XYZ file of C-alpha atoms in Angstrom:
563
model
C -6.402 -33.548 26.598
C -10.104 -33.942 25.781
C -12.690 -31.213 25.634
C -14.771 -32.593 28.476
C -11.807 -32.080 30.802
C -12.187 -28.323 30.327
C -15.695 -28.413 31.794
C -14.459 -30.239 34.874
C -12.309 -27.276 35.921
C -14.576 -24.614 37.452
C -11.734 -22.057 37.497
C -11.882 -21.836 33.697
C -15.393 -20.364 33.750
C -16.613 -22.367 30.725
C -20.191 -23.342 30.015
C -21.198 -25.620 27.155
C -23.514 -24.021 24.584
C -23.515 -26.802 22.016
C -21.703 -29.926 20.839
C -22.247 -32.241 23.803
C -21.721 -35.280 21.555
C -18.273 -33.997 20.503
C -16.662 -33.608 23.943
C -14.279 -36.521 23.377
C -12.394 -34.516 20.790
C -8.688 -34.091 21.509
C -7.296 -30.603 22.102
C -3.807 -30.159 20.653
C -3.308 -26.459 21.366
C -4.959 -23.092 21.893
C -5.233 -19.928 19.807
C -6.665 -16.498 20.626
C -7.993 -14.475 17.701
C -10.406 -11.765 16.660
C -9.637 -12.110 12.958
C -12.550 -12.761 10.608
C -10.403 -15.326 8.794
C -7.743 -16.904 11.052
C -7.222 -19.917 8.764
C -3.565 -19.179 8.022
C -2.745 -19.538 11.738
C -4.640 -22.820 12.261
C -3.192 -26.314 11.941
C -6.058 -28.358 13.460
C -6.972 -29.501 16.949
C -6.929 -26.039 18.557
C -9.301 -24.610 21.118
C -10.003 -21.205 19.541
C -10.652 -18.315 21.952
C -12.337 -15.179 20.621
C -13.653 -11.929 22.057
C -16.121 -11.643 19.114
C -14.713 -8.323 17.878
C -15.066 -9.707 14.335
C -18.825 -10.203 14.766
C -20.326 -7.011 13.309
C -23.606 -8.480 12.027
C -25.440 -11.838 12.274
C -24.273 -12.942 8.820
C -20.636 -12.914 10.035
C -21.111 -16.014 12.202
C -21.578 -18.598 9.438
C -18.356 -17.936 7.429
C -16.266 -17.696 10.607
C -17.497 -21.047 11.932
C -17.176 -22.642 8.497
C -13.495 -21.612 8.395
C -12.852 -23.084 11.851
C -14.611 -26.338 11.034
C -12.725 -26.643 7.752
C -9.419 -26.177 9.571
C -10.290 -29.009 11.969
C -10.272 -27.040 15.203
C -11.441 -28.885 18.317
C -13.842 -26.241 19.667
C -14.676 -22.543 19.887
C -14.808 -20.603 23.157
C -16.411 -17.142 22.958
C -15.925 -14.434 25.586
C -18.974 -12.854 27.176
C -17.229 -9.645 28.245
C -18.144 -7.600 25.127
C -21.644 -8.776 24.126
C -22.940 -10.527 27.229
C -24.894 -13.559 26.027
C -23.413 -15.366 23.035
C -25.437 -14.445 19.898
C -27.903 -17.119 18.755
C -26.567 -16.912 15.182
C -23.188 -18.125 16.403
C -24.778 -20.939 18.416
C -26.749 -22.109 15.372
C -23.740 -21.911 13.052
C -21.678 -24.056 15.421
C -24.517 -26.570 15.629
C -24.728 -26.833 11.825
C -20.997 -27.488 11.544
C -20.860 -29.787 14.612
C -18.356 -27.473 16.272
C -18.489 -27.521 20.091
C -19.115 -24.047 21.504
C -18.260 -22.758 24.976
C -19.104 -19.456 26.607
C -16.304 -17.858 28.661
C -17.381 -16.008 31.786
C -16.388 -12.342 31.656
C -14.460 -12.727 34.935
C -12.025 -15.233 33.391
C -9.078 -14.013 31.306
C -8.219 -15.827 28.107
C -4.678 -16.067 29.491
C -5.967 -18.345 32.287
C -7.482 -20.763 29.768
C -4.376 -20.597 27.575
C -2.189 -21.409 30.568
C -4.279 -24.413 31.562
C -4.520 -25.885 28.058
C -0.833 -25.444 27.225
C 0.177 -26.972 30.567
C -2.109 -29.961 30.161
C -1.385 -30.609 26.488
C 2.369 -30.281 26.856
C 2.384 -32.388 29.988
C 0.524 -35.208 28.269
C 2.707 -35.137 25.150
C 6.166 -34.767 26.580
C 6.920 -35.272 30.231
C 10.339 -33.640 29.904
C 8.639 -30.383 28.843
C 6.103 -30.219 31.655
C 8.247 -28.059 33.905
C 8.413 -25.310 31.284
C 4.674 -24.999 30.910
C 3.892 -25.704 34.557
C 5.765 -22.588 35.621
C 4.822 -20.249 32.826
C 2.250 -18.298 34.845
C 5.140 -16.071 35.882
C 5.376 -14.894 32.298
C 2.154 -12.948 32.631
C 2.988 -11.345 35.982
C 4.377 -7.845 35.631
C 7.300 -6.544 37.644
C 10.449 -8.150 39.010
C 8.542 -10.821 40.924
C 7.022 -12.227 37.770
C 10.134 -12.246 35.669
C 8.328 -11.851 32.332
C 9.400 -13.821 29.229
C 12.869 -14.448 30.664
C 11.395 -17.076 32.984
C 10.132 -19.217 30.114
C 13.336 -18.714 28.138
C 15.391 -19.768 31.179
C 13.345 -22.940 31.432
C 13.735 -23.674 27.727
C 17.467 -23.561 28.331
C 17.553 -25.590 31.535
C 14.956 -28.219 30.597
C 15.438 -28.515 26.833
C 18.936 -27.125 26.333
C 17.558 -24.517 23.925
C 18.967 -21.004 23.774
C 16.238 -18.570 22.771
C 15.612 -14.836 22.506
C 12.569 -12.642 21.922
C 13.356 -9.992 19.315
C 11.505 -6.968 17.997
C 11.056 -6.552 14.214
C 14.124 -4.286 14.214
C 16.292 -6.906 15.936
C 16.262 -5.321 19.392
C 16.416 -7.942 22.134
C 13.285 -7.811 24.265
C 14.069 -10.892 26.356
C 16.697 -13.592 26.483
C 18.337 -16.151 28.714
C 22.081 -15.998 29.285
C 24.327 -14.063 26.932
C 22.537 -11.518 24.711
C 22.648 -11.899 20.971
C 25.264 -9.855 19.167
C 23.527 -6.833 17.600
C 24.506 -7.655 14.025
C 23.285 -11.229 14.357
C 19.989 -10.098 15.896
C 19.468 -7.685 12.985
C 20.178 -10.480 10.502
C 17.652 -12.802 12.165
C 15.012 -10.063 12.294
C 15.597 -9.215 8.636
C 15.201 -12.867 7.596
C 12.015 -13.132 9.641
C 10.536 -9.991 8.053
C 11.466 -11.088 4.540
C 10.021 -14.579 5.059
C 6.816 -13.252 6.565
C 6.370 -10.713 3.750
C 6.570 -13.515 1.167
C 3.939 -15.602 2.976
C 6.205 -18.391 4.197
C 4.898 -20.179 7.292
C 7.049 -20.337 10.402
C 9.258 -21.505 11.808
C 11.725 -19.916 9.386
C 15.084 -21.687 9.381
C 18.499 -20.306 8.483
C 22.181 -20.800 9.280
C 24.456 -17.904 10.242
C 28.171 -18.519 10.708
C 27.598 -22.271 10.790
C 24.984 -22.021 13.585
C 21.365 -22.973 12.812
C 18.466 -20.814 13.974
C 14.701 -21.263 13.861
C 12.428 -18.215 13.945
C 8.893 -18.461 15.342
C 6.455 -15.560 14.805
C 4.791 -14.040 17.866
C 1.587 -12.588 16.506
C -0.472 -9.980 18.306
C -3.951 -11.474 17.804
C -5.424 -11.019 21.281
C -8.636 -9.318 22.318
C -7.210 -5.865 21.733
C -5.809 -6.564 18.283
C -7.559 -5.206 15.225
C -8.206 -7.760 12.480
C -5.440 -7.600 9.871
C -6.566 -7.501 6.245
C -3.016 -7.614 4.913
C 0.258 -9.005 6.257
C 1.781 -5.541 5.728
C -0.386 -4.216 8.562
C 1.479 -6.288 11.169
C 4.783 -7.457 9.672
C 6.672 -4.402 10.941
C 5.363 -4.683 14.501
C 5.207 -8.407 15.355
C 7.827 -9.891 17.674
C 9.651 -13.130 16.957
C 11.162 -15.963 19.001
C 14.650 -16.895 17.783
C 15.853 -20.356 18.855
C 19.417 -21.562 18.355
C 18.476 -24.893 16.769
C 17.228 -26.407 13.531
C 13.530 -27.160 14.012
C 13.357 -29.063 10.733
C 13.602 -32.477 12.387
C 11.785 -31.714 15.631
C 8.917 -33.984 16.718
C 5.433 -32.535 16.696
C 5.346 -32.353 20.495
C 8.311 -30.005 20.644
C 6.992 -27.812 17.826
C 3.657 -27.592 19.641
C 5.401 -26.561 22.825
C 7.306 -23.757 21.107
C 4.047 -22.616 19.532
C 2.561 -22.526 23.019
C 5.504 -20.480 24.264
C 4.930 -17.890 21.512
C 1.286 -17.627 22.567
C 2.337 -16.947 26.139
C 4.831 -14.304 25.089
C 2.040 -12.701 23.059
C 0.296 -12.108 26.400
C 3.286 -10.026 27.456
C 2.999 -8.157 24.186
C -0.665 -7.409 24.893
C 0.288 -6.082 28.322
C 2.946 -3.833 26.776
C 0.492 -2.455 24.235
C -2.076 -1.747 26.943
C 0.547 0.205 28.899
C 1.206 2.406 25.866
C -2.426 3.470 25.577
C -2.087 6.397 27.994
C 1.037 7.723 26.302
C -0.559 7.438 22.868
C -3.615 9.329 24.096
C -1.470 12.121 25.555
C 0.431 12.448 22.294
C -2.824 12.534 20.307
C -4.266 15.279 22.503
C -1.151 17.440 22.218
C -0.963 16.855 18.462
C -4.590 17.882 17.938
C -4.016 21.079 19.909
C -0.872 21.929 17.943
C -2.472 21.237 14.552
C -5.624 23.169 15.397
C -3.613 26.300 16.219
C -4.492 26.274 19.923
C -2.986 28.947 22.148
C 0.475 28.116 23.534
C -0.897 28.373 27.081
C -3.407 25.592 26.338
C -0.717 23.386 24.817
C 1.592 24.089 27.760
C -1.125 22.991 30.178
C -1.473 19.686 28.330
C 2.316 19.225 28.351
C 2.351 19.702 32.111
C -0.024 16.741 32.307
C 2.139 14.693 29.940
C 5.521 15.414 31.518
C 4.997 13.427 34.764
C 3.818 10.420 32.749
C 6.684 10.528 30.278
C 9.382 11.672 32.701
C 8.329 10.636 36.222
C 10.105 12.555 38.951
C 11.322 15.334 36.668
C 11.405 18.622 38.544
C 11.265 21.008 35.578
C 9.602 21.057 32.193
C 11.631 19.155 29.595
C 12.637 20.109 26.117
C 10.793 18.368 23.317
C 11.603 17.002 19.897
C 9.147 15.936 17.227
C 9.764 12.946 14.973
C 7.537 12.270 11.957
C 7.535 8.917 10.147
C 5.608 7.515 7.227
C 5.419 3.980 5.835
C 4.320 3.908 2.196
C 3.372 0.763 0.277
C 3.017 0.433 -3.457
C -0.365 -0.938 -4.526
C -1.406 -2.657 -7.710
C -4.518 -1.480 -9.588
C -7.578 -2.841 -7.794
C -5.577 -3.714 -4.676
C -6.728 -2.342 -1.318
C -4.352 0.127 0.299
C -2.809 -0.504 3.698
C -3.802 1.702 6.638
C -0.273 3.018 7.158
C -0.850 5.293 10.171
C -0.997 2.546 12.844
C 1.836 0.673 11.082
C 4.091 3.736 11.258
C 2.994 4.399 14.860
C 4.021 0.940 16.123
C 7.246 1.050 14.139
C 8.209 4.528 15.342
C 7.633 3.463 18.941
C 10.144 0.683 18.352
C 12.684 2.836 16.493
C 12.752 5.424 19.282
C 13.827 2.857 21.861
C 17.563 2.891 22.536
C 18.823 -0.070 20.447
C 21.129 -1.043 23.309
C 18.186 -1.297 25.711
C 16.463 -4.616 26.328
C 13.099 -5.462 27.827
C 9.507 -4.846 26.845
C 9.040 -1.621 28.826
C 11.965 0.469 27.616
C 9.643 2.696 25.557
C 7.825 4.088 28.596
C 8.969 7.642 27.805
C 7.840 7.720 24.203
C 4.473 9.117 23.110
C 3.478 8.472 19.505
C 0.234 9.474 17.802
C -0.832 9.028 14.209
C -2.617 11.404 11.891
C -3.646 10.018 8.533
C -0.667 8.117 7.131
C 1.822 9.831 9.450
C 3.108 8.775 12.842
C 4.156 11.689 15.038
C 6.277 11.225 18.156
C 6.548 13.695 20.998
C 9.921 12.936 22.580
C 10.827 14.572 25.909
C 14.438 15.469 26.631
C 15.795 16.144 30.089
C 15.633 19.888 30.705
C 18.917 21.776 30.510
C 19.722 25.361 29.534
C 19.898 25.670 25.765
C 23.270 27.127 24.656
C 23.559 29.869 22.086
C 24.441 27.385 19.344
C 24.552 23.658 18.750
C 28.353 23.929 18.486
C 28.427 24.753 22.199
C 26.012 21.962 23.093
C 27.464 18.804 24.694
C 26.656 15.668 22.676
C 24.429 14.290 25.415
C 22.034 17.252 25.155
C 21.652 17.333 21.393
C 18.729 14.910 21.539
C 17.806 12.589 18.691
C 19.663 12.500 15.375
C 17.992 11.115 12.272
C 20.922 9.048 11.017
C 21.644 7.578 14.435
C 18.011 6.536 14.848
C 18.129 4.411 11.703
C 21.670 3.031 11.942
C 20.647 0.009 13.999
C 17.398 -0.750 12.177
C 18.106 0.022 8.513
C 19.147 -3.535 7.537
C 16.217 -5.521 9.009
C 13.607 -2.961 7.985
C 14.965 -2.837 4.445
C 14.383 -6.590 4.270
C 10.838 -6.207 5.570
C 10.029 -3.389 3.140
C 11.826 -4.869 0.138
C 9.735 -4.951 -2.981
C 6.971 -2.470 -2.288
C 7.513 -0.449 0.881
C 9.392 2.635 2.109
C 10.013 4.187 5.516
C 10.863 7.895 5.654
C 11.550 9.793 8.847
C 12.172 13.424 9.833
C 13.495 14.847 13.103
C 13.052 18.392 14.413
C 15.394 20.454 16.529
C 14.771 20.546 20.264
C 12.347 23.186 21.538
C 11.878 24.232 25.127
C 8.317 25.564 25.144
C 4.818 24.836 23.915
C 5.060 27.801 21.561
C 7.788 26.013 19.625
C 5.932 22.740 19.086
C 4.043 23.831 15.983
C 7.286 24.922 14.394
C 8.970 21.673 15.449
C 6.153 19.648 13.872
C 6.417 21.523 10.582
C 10.191 21.222 10.675
C 10.004 17.450 11.200
C 7.531 17.167 8.329
C 9.804 19.181 6.049
C 12.726 16.957 7.035
C 10.698 13.838 6.245
C 9.969 15.221 2.771
C 13.703 15.723 2.283
C 14.207 12.065 3.258
C 11.442 10.980 0.867
C 13.340 12.549 -2.033
C 16.284 10.222 -1.435
C 16.729 6.725 -2.871
C 16.456 3.671 -0.642
C 13.869 1.759 1.357
C 14.719 3.393 4.720
C 15.670 7.093 4.746
C 15.831 9.870 7.340
C 16.678 13.567 7.513
C 17.172 15.980 10.381
C 16.515 19.658 10.950
C 20.149 20.553 10.200
C 19.604 19.456 6.577
C 16.913 22.033 5.925
C 17.757 25.327 4.304
C 16.471 28.878 3.734
C 12.816 29.588 4.490
C 12.103 25.903 5.218
C 14.186 26.226 8.360
C 12.971 29.693 9.331
C 9.229 29.535 8.791
C 8.333 26.901 11.409
C 9.591 29.168 14.195
C 7.680 32.319 13.268
C 5.308 33.049 16.206
C 1.678 32.196 15.512
C 0.387 35.735 15.965
C 2.950 37.054 13.457
C 1.965 34.325 10.988
C -1.708 35.166 11.240
C -1.183 38.903 10.845
C 1.205 38.547 7.891
C -0.908 36.062 5.915
C -4.168 37.883 6.662
C -2.821 41.172 5.367
C -1.764 39.652 2.040
C -4.164 36.780 1.424
C -7.475 37.621 3.111
C -8.485 40.172 0.421
C -7.873 37.528 -2.235
C -9.778 34.845 -0.337
C -12.752 37.171 0.167
C -12.793 38.066 -3.528
C -12.582 34.367 -4.512
C -15.536 33.534 -2.254
C -17.689 36.275 -3.811
C -16.679 35.890 -7.452
C -15.130 32.395 -7.788
C -12.193 34.124 -9.448
C -9.514 31.615 -8.361
C -7.021 34.347 -7.506
C -5.232 32.255 -4.863
C -4.585 29.281 -7.232
C -3.499 31.769 -9.896
C -1.037 33.405 -7.502
C 0.413 30.031 -6.501
C 0.870 28.970 -10.116
C 2.393 32.333 -11.100
C 5.029 32.081 -8.370
C 5.703 28.391 -9.127
C 6.400 29.402 -12.739
C 8.884 32.085 -11.580
C 6.649 34.838 -12.971
C 6.631 33.458 -16.519
C 3.392 34.562 -18.187
C 3.562 31.917 -20.912
C 4.334 28.949 -18.686
C 1.764 29.979 -16.089
C -0.985 30.496 -18.686
C -0.203 27.084 -20.161
C -0.336 25.410 -16.778
C -3.684 27.016 -15.919
C -5.082 26.526 -19.449
C -5.740 30.280 -19.708
C -5.165 32.917 -22.366
C -2.276 35.177 -21.397
C -4.593 38.180 -21.337
C -6.862 36.416 -18.827
C -3.840 35.676 -16.668
C -2.737 39.316 -16.885
C -6.223 40.412 -15.795
C -6.122 38.101 -12.731
C -2.632 39.204 -11.691
C -3.732 42.828 -12.095
C -6.703 42.160 -9.822
C -4.354 40.588 -7.222
C -2.151 43.680 -7.298
C -5.167 46.002 -7.068
C -6.630 44.178 -4.038
C -3.342 43.952 -2.126
C -1.508 47.098 -3.203
C 1.489 44.975 -4.216
C 3.439 44.735 -7.493
C 4.205 41.197 -8.661
C 6.986 42.473 -10.924
C 8.997 43.357 -7.787
C 11.114 40.650 -6.168
C 10.248 41.823 -2.644
C 6.511 41.536 -3.253
C 6.897 38.143 -4.922
C 8.835 36.938 -1.893
C 6.191 38.241 0.516
C 3.428 36.423 -1.344
C 5.541 33.249 -1.480
C 6.125 33.290 2.285
C 2.472 34.081 3.020
C 1.330 31.073 0.990
C 3.853 28.819 2.760
C 2.714 29.989 6.205
C -1.017 29.842 5.510
């Protein structure tokens, strides 16, 4: 189709801002992006839609337009929802590079324009594909009436004789037509996709499994709500893929373009899914902040009462809760920018916590995951049931999540995606039945994750049952007992350090870490032994304790761990 045809359709809400002499350009596809540099996703001839989230200052317009013009795109269409009028700097940059520019009325969704362009382009190129694109509006309609991605996949099968499935990065089937993929095969395809994407290979990725060819098309989340990705590692563990049972190596351009259009439409479903998770993420973040700030159990319980109906609609009583902590760590070369791992771990943990046997895009509607720094922290509700006296008496169905089980189905594909420079470590707490236990559960899950991090392998997990001694006991000490115990032992030392800069607390920590060895501790602190003896004597004088006694050493050790 030609650009001028877009202006003839009033429903698209487009107004021409520049490039009137270029309206006979041919549009070969459509792409939605808010990346500052989308060049790796462009092949030429696209109508590029953008919400202008990349435009932070006037100087950003010129390089963005230069990239589009160099890639041979047909035109740029900028949404007016965020900034109102299109900035003059962008208009001038498009004029300099002879790139037609449209403004998109804020009342028109990018999905509407995508639908129209894909339908028209595919209809003009291949009449036998028109039915697929003509009916794809149902993809973006939520609920049973719309049908979601399955509608498009059904049409790919009936009109083009192509079997296709939408898979998550862990190999879980999100949508499919006909028979579902066998779990092992889905994991293999997802692993190949992750490995290929990590090495920078452009899709579709082709492979043969058991004599059957497959082609893997990436479904990238680059819509209005997507943050610009600086590094492929920021999205590789969260992007969906379209797996087609066919070898796309000899396909004509028209068919490849159609499949690219299908991935763009499925990305709309992905955007809808992400928007639906916003409330659950916010609830998890609020609860997490209360727990970490030491808020009163009554305040946390009130927030949980708000969360429970959202996470477990229709539940009559308060559920039990488990906490799961995950961290994705990437190795970085000197001078290389680090990856913001918190959101990566958050998206991945949301996927891992879905039952691997479940299909569909909305099966995670009872999972709330927040992120704090490089950690992702999940608040997982369990159906309320009386807790037995011991786990041995607990029926399997009420034990909740188990670390090893969580990773069984995803270890292979994620290992492929992390291979070379990444690790995923995960820790799972025991179930708790009250707000008062959440702080302990969080610490327990963090301790378990550290146990997992000490193990070899790209994907490791540990559960609460693998913790020992004080590591298991301390998280469940009531907050008021913690505060009283640590204050009695450590507050005199903290006050003295503030007044005299004596570093008694660091000295105490080092002394205990060195098992009370004067020589090793003095060496570690770069002190003379007599200076160390003076500091330890001051600690004993201020606290009334004797650091030569095992009981007093143990009390100090526990106080430091609980502080």
